XYZ file of C-alpha atoms in Angstrom:
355
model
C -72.841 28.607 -52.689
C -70.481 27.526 -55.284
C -71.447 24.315 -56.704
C -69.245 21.982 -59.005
C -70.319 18.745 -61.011
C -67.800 17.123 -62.411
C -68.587 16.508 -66.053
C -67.915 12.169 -64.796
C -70.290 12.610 -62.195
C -73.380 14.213 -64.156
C -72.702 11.491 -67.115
C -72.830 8.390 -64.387
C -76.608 9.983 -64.484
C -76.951 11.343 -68.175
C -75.069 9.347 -70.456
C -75.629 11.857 -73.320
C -74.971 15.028 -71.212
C -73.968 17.876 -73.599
C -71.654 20.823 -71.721
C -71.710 22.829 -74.796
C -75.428 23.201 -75.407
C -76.420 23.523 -71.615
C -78.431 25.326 -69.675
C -78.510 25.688 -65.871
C -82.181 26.976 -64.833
C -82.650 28.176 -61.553
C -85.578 27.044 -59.310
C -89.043 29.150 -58.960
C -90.098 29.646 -62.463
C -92.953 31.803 -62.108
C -93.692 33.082 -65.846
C -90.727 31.417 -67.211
C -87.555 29.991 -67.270
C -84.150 31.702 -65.684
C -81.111 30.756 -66.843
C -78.025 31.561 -64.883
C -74.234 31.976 -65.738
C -72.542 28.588 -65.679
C -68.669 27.510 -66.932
C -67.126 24.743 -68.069
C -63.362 24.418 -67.256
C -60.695 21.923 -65.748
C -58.568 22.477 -63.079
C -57.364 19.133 -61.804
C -56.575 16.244 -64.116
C -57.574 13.616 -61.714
C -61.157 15.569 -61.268
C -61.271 16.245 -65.242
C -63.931 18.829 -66.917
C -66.187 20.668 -64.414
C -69.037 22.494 -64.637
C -70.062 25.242 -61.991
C -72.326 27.482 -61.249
C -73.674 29.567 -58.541
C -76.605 28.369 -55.855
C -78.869 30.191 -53.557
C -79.575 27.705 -51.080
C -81.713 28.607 -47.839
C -79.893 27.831 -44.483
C -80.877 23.986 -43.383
C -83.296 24.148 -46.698
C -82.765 22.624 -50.235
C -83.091 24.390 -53.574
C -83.454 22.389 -57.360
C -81.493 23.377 -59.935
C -82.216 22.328 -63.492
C -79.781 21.028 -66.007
C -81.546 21.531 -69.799
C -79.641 20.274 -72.576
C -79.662 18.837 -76.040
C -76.788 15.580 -76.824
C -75.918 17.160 -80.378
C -74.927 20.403 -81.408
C -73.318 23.704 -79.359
C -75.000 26.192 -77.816
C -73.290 30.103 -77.606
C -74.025 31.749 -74.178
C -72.670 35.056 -73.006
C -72.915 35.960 -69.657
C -70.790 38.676 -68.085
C -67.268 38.601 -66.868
C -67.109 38.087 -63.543
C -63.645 36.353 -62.589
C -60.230 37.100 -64.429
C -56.592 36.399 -64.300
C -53.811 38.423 -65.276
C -49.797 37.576 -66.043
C -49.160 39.916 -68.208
C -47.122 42.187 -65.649
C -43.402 41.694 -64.997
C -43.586 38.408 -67.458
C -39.911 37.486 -66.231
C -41.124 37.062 -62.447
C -43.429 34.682 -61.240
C -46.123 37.250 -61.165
C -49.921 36.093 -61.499
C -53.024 37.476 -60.021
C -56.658 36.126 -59.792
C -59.389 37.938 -59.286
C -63.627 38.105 -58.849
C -65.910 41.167 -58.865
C -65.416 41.729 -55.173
C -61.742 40.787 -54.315
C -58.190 40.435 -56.474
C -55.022 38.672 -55.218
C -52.100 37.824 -56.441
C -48.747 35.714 -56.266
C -44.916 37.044 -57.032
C -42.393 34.507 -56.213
C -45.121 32.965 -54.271
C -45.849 35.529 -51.713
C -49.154 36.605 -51.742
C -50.295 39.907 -51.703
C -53.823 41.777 -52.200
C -55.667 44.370 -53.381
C -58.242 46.881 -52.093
C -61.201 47.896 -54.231
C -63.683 50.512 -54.074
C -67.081 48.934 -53.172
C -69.384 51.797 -53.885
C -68.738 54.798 -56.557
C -70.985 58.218 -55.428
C -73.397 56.015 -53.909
C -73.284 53.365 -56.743
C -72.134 49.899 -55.739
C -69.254 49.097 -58.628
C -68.592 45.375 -59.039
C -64.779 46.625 -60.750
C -62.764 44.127 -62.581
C -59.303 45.180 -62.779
C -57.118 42.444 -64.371
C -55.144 43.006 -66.777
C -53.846 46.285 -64.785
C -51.644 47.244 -67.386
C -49.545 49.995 -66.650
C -51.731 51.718 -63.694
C -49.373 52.784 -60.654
C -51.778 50.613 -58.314
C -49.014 51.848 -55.269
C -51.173 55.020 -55.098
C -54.849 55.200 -55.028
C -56.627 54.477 -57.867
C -59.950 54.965 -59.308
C -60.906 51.218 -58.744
C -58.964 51.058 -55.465
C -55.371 50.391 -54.433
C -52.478 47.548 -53.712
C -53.381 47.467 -49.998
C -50.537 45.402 -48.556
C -46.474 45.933 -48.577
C -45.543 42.265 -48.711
C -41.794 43.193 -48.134
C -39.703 39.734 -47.379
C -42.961 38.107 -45.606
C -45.658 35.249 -47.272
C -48.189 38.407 -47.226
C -51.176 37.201 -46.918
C -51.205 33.002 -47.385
C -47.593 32.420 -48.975
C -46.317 28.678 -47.828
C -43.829 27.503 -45.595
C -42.888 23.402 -45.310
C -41.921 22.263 -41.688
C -39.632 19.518 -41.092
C -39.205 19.050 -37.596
C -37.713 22.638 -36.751
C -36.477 23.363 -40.178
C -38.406 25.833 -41.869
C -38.258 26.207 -45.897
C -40.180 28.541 -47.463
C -41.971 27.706 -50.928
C -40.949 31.797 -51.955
C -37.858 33.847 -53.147
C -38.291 37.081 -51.042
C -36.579 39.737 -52.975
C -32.994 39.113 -54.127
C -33.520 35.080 -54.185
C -33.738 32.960 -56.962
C -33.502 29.612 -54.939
C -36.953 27.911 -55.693
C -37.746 27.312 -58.860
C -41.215 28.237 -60.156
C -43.795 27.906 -63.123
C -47.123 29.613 -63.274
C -49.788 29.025 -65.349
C -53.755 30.703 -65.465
C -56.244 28.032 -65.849
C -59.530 29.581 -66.076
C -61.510 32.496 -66.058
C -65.565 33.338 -66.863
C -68.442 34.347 -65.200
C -68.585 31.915 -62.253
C -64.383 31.311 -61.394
C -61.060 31.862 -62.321
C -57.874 29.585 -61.202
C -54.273 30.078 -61.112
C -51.647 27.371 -61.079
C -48.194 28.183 -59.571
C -45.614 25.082 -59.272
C -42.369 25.120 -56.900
C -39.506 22.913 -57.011
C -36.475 22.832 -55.279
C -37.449 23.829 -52.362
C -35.431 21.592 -50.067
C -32.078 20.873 -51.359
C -32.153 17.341 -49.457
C -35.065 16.450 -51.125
C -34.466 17.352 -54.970
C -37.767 15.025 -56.018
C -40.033 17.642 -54.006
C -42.153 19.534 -55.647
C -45.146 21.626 -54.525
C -48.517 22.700 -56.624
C -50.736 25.552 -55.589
C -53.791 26.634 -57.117
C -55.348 29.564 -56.345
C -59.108 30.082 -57.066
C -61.604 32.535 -56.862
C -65.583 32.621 -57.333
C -67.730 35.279 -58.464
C -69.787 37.243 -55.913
C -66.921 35.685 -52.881
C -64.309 37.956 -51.568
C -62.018 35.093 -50.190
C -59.931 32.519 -52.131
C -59.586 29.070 -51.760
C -55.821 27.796 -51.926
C -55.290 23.907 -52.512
C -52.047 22.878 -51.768
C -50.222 19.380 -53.350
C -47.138 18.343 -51.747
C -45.263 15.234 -53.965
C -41.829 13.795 -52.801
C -42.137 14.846 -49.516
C -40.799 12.989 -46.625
C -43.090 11.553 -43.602
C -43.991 14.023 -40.350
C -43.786 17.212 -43.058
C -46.176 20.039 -41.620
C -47.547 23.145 -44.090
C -47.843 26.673 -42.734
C -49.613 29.327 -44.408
C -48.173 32.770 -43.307
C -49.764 35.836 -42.405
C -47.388 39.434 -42.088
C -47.039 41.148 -39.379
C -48.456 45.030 -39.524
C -46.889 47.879 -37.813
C -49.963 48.421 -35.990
C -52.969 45.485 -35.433
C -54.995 43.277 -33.671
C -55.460 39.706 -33.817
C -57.167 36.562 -33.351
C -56.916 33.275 -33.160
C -60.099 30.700 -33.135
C -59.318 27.327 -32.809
C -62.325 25.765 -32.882
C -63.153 27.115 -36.663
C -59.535 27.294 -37.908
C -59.529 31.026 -38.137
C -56.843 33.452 -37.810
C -56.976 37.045 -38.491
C -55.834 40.605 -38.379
C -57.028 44.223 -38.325
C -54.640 47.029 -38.606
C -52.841 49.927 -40.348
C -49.498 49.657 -41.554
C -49.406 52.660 -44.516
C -50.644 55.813 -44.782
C -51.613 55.638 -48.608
C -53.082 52.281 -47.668
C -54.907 52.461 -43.961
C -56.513 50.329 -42.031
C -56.735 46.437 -43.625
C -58.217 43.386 -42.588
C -56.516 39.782 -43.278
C -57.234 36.293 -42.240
C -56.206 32.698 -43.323
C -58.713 29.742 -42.525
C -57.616 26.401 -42.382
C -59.383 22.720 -41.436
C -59.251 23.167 -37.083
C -59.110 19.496 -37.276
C -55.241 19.822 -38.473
C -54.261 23.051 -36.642
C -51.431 22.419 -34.696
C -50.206 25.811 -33.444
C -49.244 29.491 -33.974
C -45.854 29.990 -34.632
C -44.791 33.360 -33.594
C -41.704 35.007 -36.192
C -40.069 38.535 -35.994
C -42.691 39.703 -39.010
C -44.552 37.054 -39.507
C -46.888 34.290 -37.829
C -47.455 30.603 -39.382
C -50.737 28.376 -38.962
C -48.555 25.419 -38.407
C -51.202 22.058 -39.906
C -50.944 18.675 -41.201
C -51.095 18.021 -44.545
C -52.727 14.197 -44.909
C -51.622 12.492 -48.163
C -49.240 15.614 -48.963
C -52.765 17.942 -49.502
C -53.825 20.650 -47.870
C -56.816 23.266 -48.609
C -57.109 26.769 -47.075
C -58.422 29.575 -47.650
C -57.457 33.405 -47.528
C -59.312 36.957 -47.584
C -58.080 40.140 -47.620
C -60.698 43.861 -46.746
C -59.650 47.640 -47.263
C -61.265 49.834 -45.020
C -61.446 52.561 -47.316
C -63.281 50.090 -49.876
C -66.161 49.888 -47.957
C -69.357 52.383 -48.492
C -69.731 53.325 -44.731
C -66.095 53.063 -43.771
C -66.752 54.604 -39.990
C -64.598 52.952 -37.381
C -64.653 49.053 -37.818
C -62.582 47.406 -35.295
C -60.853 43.888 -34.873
C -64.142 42.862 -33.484
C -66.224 43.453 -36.342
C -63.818 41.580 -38.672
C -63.657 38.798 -36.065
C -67.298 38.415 -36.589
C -67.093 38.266 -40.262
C -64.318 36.269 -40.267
C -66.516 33.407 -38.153
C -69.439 34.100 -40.363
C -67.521 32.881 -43.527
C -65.399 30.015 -42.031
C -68.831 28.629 -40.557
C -69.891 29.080 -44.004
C -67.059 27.214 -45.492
C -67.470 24.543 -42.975
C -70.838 23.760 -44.080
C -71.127 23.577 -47.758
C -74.060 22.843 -50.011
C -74.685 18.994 -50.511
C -75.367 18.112 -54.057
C -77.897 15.149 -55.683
C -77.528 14.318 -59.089
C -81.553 13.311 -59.685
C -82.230 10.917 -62.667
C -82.989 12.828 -65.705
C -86.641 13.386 -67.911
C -87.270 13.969 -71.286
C -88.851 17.250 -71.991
C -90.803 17.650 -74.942
């Protein structure tokens, strides 16, 4: 479980709490001590610094973590690379991709596309890190895997729509627009997350004050992303939509009652078969909206903020890549949205000195 202390929180308990000489222990120390990766980074002004680590927490169990640090001095600690971001391709397009050791997404013009890596290398499990790509032609297959999905004119896999009433504006410029206007920024990177920051504006012409943040991040060891949505200036009733393409051949499903929607299906023959789903809070599903090549989880967004999440799976990634079906990826869709739903609770104990 990812687990993130803000750097206000942990000092409301440790008034002389030292992020840069830190270490986070983990629990069982047998012969001694084991440290494990941690980061220290800042995505959100309101939430300031944050530090985060990994946890291995037993279902309806708890686990203690250990915080070790001294309140002078800094501490160097190298751990390995496990989350990067990338920008570096096509700098004159809003082109940014995020990535962990098991999955890699990215944003142009805010649609959202993915790619495919290779799980296992002759019979070796490869943890591959591919960003920055450089100048790899990534539309063929490549050692490390491949771009596994032709976004075309669609949100791919996550891009945003606004809804007001039965207007539809997309927060994209599918190819040959330049009508929203976007920044994009990378945020953070190490061995526990990375975050991307992409920032829209004009996307309604009647309301020029609207202006839309997304952040896209990523954890090491985690396939899916998290996307948080922020929605200023806009008007009251506005609905969100995170958009999912259409393949040429698929199969789908919809479950209400965990916010999941998904797909498995083929739609290139470089590519194969993919699997793609978007999870969202069920409590603020509305509906499926059904468009020539695309479909939109239509939600509410309280407060103009809105959190979802979005994973993409290549087939031909996997180490035993037999004959999964829809089913199968229904099942592990489930599996990670009940996950989601039920996220490590965290206790801040009082501290002791250690001699």
């Amino acid at each position: 479980h990812p687990v993130v202390l803000s750097l206000k929180h942990i000092r409301s308990v440790a008034k002389d709490f030292n992020p840069e000489n830190c270490a986070v222990v983990a629990p069982d120390r047998w012969i001694d001590w084991r440290e494990i990766p941690h980061q220290l980074d800042q995505i959100d002004r309101s939430a300031g610094p944050e530090l985060s680590f990994l946890a291995d927490v037993p279902p309806r169990d708890r686990a203690t973590y250990y915080l070790y640090w001294s309140p002078e001095g800094q501490r160097e600690t190298t751990f390995p690379r496990k989350t990067g971001t990338d920008q570096a391709w096509d700098p004159g397009k809003l082109n940014i991709g995020w990535e962990s050791n098991l999955g890699a997404y990215r944003a142009y013009d805010d649609m959202f596309d993915f790619f495919g890596k290779h799980a296992y290398r002759h019979s070796e499990k490869v943890a591959w890190m591919i960003y920055p790509v450089g100048g790899v032609n990534y539309h063929g297959e490549v050692e490390w895997g491949v771009d596994a999905l032709l976004v075309g004119k669609t949100s791919g896999i996550g891009g945003l729509t606004l809804y007001f009433g039965d207007q539809a504006f997309p927060v994209q410029n599918p190819p040959g627009q330049t009508k929203v206007k976007f920044t994009k920024r990378a945020l953070c990177a190490g061995p526990v997350r990375a975050a991307v920051e992409i920032t829209a504006e004009n996307v309604v012409p009647d309301h020029p004050q609207l202006a839309v943040r997304i952040v896209g991040i990523i954890y090491a060891e985690h396939q899916e992303s998290e996307i948080r949505a922020t929605i200023r200036g806009g008007p009251q009733g506005m609905l969100v939509a995170p958009g999912l393409i259409k393949l040429g051949r698929e199969e789908t499903f919809l479950d209400k009652q965990l916010g999941a929607f998904g797909t498995w299906g083929f739609q290139d023959d470089t590519i194969g078969e993919i699997g793609m789903a978007i999870i969202v809070s069920p409590d603020g599903l509305r509906r499926l909206v059904e468009l020539p090549h695309e479909r939109h989880l239509l939600c509410e967004a309280p407060e103009g903020s809105f959190r979802y999440w979005i994973i993409g799976d290549w087939r031909r990634g996997r180490r035993f890549p037999v004959a999964p079906t829809v089913a199968n990826w229904r099942g592990e869709v489930q599996r990670l949205a009940r996950s989601l739903d039920h996220r490590a609770g965290v206790t801040i104990e009082s501290p002791e000195q250690v001699p």
